[in-house]
PDB file of C-alpha atoms in Angstrom:
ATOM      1  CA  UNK S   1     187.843 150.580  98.819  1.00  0.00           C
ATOM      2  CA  UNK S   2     186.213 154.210  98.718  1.00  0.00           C
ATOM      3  CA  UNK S   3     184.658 156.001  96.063  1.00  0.00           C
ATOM      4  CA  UNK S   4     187.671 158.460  96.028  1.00  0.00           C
ATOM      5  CA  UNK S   5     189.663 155.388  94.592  1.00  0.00           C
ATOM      6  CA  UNK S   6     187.488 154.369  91.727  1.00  0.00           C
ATOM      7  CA  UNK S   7     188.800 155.248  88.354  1.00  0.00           C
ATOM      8  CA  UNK S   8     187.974 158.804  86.740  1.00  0.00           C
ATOM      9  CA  UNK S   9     185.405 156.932  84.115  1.00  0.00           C
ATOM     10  CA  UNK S  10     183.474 155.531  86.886  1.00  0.00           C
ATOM     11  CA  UNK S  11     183.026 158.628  89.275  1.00  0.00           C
ATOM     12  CA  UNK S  12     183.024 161.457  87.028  1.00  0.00           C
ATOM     13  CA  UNK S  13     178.950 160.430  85.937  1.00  0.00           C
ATOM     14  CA  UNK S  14     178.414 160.205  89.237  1.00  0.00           C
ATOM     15  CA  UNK S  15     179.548 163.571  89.981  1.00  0.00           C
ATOM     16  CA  UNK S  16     176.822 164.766  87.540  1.00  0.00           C
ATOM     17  CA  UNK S  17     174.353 166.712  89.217  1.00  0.00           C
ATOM     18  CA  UNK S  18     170.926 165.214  86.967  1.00  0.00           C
ATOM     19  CA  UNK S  19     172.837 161.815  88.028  1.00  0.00           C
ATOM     20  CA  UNK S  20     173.244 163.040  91.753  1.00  0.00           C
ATOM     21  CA  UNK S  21     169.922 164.182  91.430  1.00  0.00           C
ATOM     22  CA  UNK S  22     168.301 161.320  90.082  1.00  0.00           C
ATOM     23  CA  UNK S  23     170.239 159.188  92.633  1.00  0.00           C
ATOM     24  CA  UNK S  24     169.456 161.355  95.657  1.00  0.00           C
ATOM     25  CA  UNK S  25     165.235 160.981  94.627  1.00  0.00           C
ATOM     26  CA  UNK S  26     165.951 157.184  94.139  1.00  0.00           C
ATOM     27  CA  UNK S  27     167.254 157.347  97.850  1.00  0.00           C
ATOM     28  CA  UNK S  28     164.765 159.230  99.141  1.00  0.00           C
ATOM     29  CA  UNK S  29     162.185 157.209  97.665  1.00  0.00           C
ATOM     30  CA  UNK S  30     163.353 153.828  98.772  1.00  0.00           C
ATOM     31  CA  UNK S  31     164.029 155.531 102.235  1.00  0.00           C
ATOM     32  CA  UNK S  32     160.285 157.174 102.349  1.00  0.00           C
ATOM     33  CA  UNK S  33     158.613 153.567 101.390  1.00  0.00           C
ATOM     34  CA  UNK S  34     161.156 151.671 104.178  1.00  0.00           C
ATOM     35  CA  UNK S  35     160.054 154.011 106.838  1.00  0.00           C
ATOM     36  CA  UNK S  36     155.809 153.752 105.750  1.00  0.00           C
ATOM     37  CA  UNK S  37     156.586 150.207 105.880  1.00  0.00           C
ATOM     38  CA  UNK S  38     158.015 150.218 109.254  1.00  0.00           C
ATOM     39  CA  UNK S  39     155.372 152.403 109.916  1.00  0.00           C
ATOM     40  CA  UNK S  40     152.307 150.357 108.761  1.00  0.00           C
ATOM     41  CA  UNK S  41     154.239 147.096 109.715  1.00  0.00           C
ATOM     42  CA  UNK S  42     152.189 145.297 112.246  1.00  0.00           C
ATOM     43  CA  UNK S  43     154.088 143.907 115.620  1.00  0.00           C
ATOM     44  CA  UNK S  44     155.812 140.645 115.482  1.00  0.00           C
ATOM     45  CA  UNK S  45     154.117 137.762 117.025  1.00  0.00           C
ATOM     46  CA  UNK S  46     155.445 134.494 118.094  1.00  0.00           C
ATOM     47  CA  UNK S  47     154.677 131.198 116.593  1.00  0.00           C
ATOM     48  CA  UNK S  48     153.128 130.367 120.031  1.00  0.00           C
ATOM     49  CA  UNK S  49     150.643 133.312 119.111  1.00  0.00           C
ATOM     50  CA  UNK S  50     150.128 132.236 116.029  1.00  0.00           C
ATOM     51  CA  UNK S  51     148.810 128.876 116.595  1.00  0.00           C
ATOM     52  CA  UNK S  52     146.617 129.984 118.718  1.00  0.00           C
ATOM     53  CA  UNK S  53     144.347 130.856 115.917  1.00  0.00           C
ATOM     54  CA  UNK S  54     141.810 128.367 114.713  1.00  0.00           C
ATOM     55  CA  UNK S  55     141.536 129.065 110.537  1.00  0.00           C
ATOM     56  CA  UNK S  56     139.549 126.896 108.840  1.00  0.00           C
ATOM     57  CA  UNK S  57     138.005 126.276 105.461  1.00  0.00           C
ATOM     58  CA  UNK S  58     134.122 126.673 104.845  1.00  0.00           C
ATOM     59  CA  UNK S  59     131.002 127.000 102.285  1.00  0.00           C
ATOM     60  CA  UNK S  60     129.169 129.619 102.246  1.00  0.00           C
ATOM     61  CA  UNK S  61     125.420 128.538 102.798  1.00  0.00           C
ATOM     62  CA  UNK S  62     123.443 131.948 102.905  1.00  0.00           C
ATOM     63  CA  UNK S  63     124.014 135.361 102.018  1.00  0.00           C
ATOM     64  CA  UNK S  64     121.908 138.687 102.753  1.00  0.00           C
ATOM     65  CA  UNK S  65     122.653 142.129 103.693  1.00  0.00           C
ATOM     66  CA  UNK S  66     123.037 143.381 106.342  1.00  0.00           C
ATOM     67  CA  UNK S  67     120.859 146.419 106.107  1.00  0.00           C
ATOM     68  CA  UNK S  68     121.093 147.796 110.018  1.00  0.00           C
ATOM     69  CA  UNK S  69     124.785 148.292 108.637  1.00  0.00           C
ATOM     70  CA  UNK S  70     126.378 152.182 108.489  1.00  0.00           C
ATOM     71  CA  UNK S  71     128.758 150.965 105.557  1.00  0.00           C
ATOM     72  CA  UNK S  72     127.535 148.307 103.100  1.00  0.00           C
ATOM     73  CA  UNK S  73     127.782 144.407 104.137  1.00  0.00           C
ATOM     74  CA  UNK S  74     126.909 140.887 103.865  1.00  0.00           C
ATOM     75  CA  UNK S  75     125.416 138.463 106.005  1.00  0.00           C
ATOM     76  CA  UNK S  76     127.427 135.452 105.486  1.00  0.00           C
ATOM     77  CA  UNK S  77     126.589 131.816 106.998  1.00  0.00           C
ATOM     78  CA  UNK S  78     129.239 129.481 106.765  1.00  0.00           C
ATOM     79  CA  UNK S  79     129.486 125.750 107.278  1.00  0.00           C
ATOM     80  CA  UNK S  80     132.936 124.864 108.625  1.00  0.00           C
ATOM     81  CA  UNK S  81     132.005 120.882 109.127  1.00  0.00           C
ATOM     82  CA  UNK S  82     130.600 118.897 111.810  1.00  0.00           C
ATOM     83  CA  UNK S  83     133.138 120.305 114.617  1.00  0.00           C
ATOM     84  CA  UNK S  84     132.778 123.821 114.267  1.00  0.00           C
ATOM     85  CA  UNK S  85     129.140 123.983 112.910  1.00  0.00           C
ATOM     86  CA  UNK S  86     127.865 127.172 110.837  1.00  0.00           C
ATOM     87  CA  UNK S  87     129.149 130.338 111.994  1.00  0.00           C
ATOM     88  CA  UNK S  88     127.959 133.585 110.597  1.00  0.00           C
ATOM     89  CA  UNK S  89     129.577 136.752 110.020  1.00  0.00           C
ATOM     90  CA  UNK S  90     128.932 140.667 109.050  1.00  0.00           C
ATOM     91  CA  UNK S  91     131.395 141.222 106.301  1.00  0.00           C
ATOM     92  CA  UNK S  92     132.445 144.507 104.585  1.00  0.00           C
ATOM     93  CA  UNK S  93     132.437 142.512 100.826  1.00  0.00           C
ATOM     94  CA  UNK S  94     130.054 144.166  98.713  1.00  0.00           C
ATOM     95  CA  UNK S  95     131.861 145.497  95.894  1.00  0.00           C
ATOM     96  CA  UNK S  96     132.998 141.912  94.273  1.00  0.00           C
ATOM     97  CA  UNK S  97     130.299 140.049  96.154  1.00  0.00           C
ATOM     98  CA  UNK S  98     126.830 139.202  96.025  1.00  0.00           C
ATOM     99  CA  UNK S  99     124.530 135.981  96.865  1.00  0.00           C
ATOM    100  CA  UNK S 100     124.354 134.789  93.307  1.00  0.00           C
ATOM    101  CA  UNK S 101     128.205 134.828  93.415  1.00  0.00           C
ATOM    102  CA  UNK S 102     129.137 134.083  96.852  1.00  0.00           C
ATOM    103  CA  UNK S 103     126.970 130.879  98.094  1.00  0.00           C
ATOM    104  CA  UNK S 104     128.777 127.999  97.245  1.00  0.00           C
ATOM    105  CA  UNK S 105     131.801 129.608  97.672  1.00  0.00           C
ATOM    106  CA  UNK S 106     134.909 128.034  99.482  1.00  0.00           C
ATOM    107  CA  UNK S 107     136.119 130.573 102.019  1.00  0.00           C
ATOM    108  CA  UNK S 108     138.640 130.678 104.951  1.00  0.00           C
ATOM    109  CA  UNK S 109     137.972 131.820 108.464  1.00  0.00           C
ATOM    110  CA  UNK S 110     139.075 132.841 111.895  1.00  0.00           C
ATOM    111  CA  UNK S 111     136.777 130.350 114.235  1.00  0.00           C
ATOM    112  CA  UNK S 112     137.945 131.016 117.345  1.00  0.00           C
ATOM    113  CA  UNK S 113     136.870 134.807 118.013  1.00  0.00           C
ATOM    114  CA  UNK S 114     134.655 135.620 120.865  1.00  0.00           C
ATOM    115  CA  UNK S 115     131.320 136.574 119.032  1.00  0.00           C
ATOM    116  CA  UNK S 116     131.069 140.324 118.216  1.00  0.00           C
ATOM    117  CA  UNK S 117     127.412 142.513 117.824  1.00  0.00           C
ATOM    118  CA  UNK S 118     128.129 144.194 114.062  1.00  0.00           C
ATOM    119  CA  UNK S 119     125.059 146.697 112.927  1.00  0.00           C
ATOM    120  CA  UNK S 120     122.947 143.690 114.994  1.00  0.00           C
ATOM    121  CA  UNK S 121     124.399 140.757 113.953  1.00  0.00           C
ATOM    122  CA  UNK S 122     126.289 138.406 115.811  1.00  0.00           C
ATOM    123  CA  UNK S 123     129.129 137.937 114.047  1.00  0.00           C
ATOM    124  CA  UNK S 124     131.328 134.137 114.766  1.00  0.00           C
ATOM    125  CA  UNK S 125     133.488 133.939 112.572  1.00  0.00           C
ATOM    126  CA  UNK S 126     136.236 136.912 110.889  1.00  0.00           C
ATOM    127  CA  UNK S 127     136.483 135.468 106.646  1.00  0.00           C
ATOM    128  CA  UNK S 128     139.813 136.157 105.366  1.00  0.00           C
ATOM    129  CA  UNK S 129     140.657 138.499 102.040  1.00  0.00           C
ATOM    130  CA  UNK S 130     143.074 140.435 101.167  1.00  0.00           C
ATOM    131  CA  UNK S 131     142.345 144.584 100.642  1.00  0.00           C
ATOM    132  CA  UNK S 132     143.138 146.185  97.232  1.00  0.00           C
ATOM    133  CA  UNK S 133     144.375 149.296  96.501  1.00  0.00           C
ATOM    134  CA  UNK S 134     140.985 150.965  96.188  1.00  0.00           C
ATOM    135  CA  UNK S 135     140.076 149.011  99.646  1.00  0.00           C
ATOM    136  CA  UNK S 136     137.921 146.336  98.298  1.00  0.00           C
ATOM    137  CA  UNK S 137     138.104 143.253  99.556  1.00  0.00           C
ATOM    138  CA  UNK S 138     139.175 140.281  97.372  1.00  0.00           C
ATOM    139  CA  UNK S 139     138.437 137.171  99.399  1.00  0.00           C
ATOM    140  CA  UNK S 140     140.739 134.227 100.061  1.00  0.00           C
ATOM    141  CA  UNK S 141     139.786 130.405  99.318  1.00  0.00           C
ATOM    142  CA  UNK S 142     141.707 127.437  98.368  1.00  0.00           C
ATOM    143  CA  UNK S 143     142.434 126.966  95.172  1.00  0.00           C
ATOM    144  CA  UNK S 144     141.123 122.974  95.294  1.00  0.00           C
ATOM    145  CA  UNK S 145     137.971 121.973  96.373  1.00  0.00           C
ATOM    146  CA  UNK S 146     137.906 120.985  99.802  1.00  0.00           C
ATOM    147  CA  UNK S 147     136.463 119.842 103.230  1.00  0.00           C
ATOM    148  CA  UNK S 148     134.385 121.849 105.002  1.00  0.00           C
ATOM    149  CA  UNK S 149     136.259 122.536 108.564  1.00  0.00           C
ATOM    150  CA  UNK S 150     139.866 121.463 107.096  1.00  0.00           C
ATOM    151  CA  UNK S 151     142.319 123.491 109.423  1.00  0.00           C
ATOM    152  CA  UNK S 152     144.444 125.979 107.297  1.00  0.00           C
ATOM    153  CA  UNK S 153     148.440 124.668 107.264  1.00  0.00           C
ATOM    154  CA  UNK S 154     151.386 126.778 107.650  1.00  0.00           C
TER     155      UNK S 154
END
């Protein structure tokens, strides 16, 4: 059925301009966030791609900064059990973390990146967080306790 063939009650509002108005900003806006998200979307990969990547749980063991670094960051060691060792990494983390609050800390990592120089640091490993609106990093851990090295499940 077409709009032409709704009753009178129903398409009279409609016909409204501050309702046609209102309606036509509500499109535009849903329209303007599908295309940024299309936009910003990152490619597809493949499960086969996906698996490629080695994430694994670790404990933070040390923690300085990095003070050869342009924009403020962290030295992080990380012990990811007896297979993968201690990897380190140059992270971007500063405004939530510090050492009092980040050694000891469960985090979860990308192992299997080739090594990277960062502000003169090798950096191993990539630690996972998500970015908040401001662009601060908000790390991701489990929420359990767990074994150093576990591989992350998905």
């Amino acid at each position: 059925s077409s709009l032409l063939s709704w009753p009178d009650i129903v398409w009279n509002p409609i016909r409204s301009d501050k309702i046609f108005i209102d309606f036509s900003y509500k499109l535009l806006s849903i329209v303007i966030f599908t295309q940024l998200y299309i936009i910003f979307m990152k490619p597809q990969i493949t499960y086969d791609d996906f698996d490629k990547v080695d994430i694994r749980v670790g404990t933070v063991i040390s923690v300085k900064k990095n003070e050869k670094a342009r924009k403020p960051s962290l030295v992080v060691e990380v012990d990811f059990g007896e297979e993968i060792g201690v990897k380190q990494s140059s992270a971007q983390i500063t405004h939530y973390y510090n050492e009092e609050n980040l050694k000891g800390k469960q985090v979860i990592g990308v192992c299997n990146f080739p090594e990277k120089n960062i502000a003169g640091v090798v950096s191993q490993v990539l630690i996972l967080g998500s970015i908040d609106k401001e662009g601060k990093v908000i790390l991701v851990h489990p929420s359990q306790k767990s074994e150093n090295g576990l591989p992350i499940a998905w």
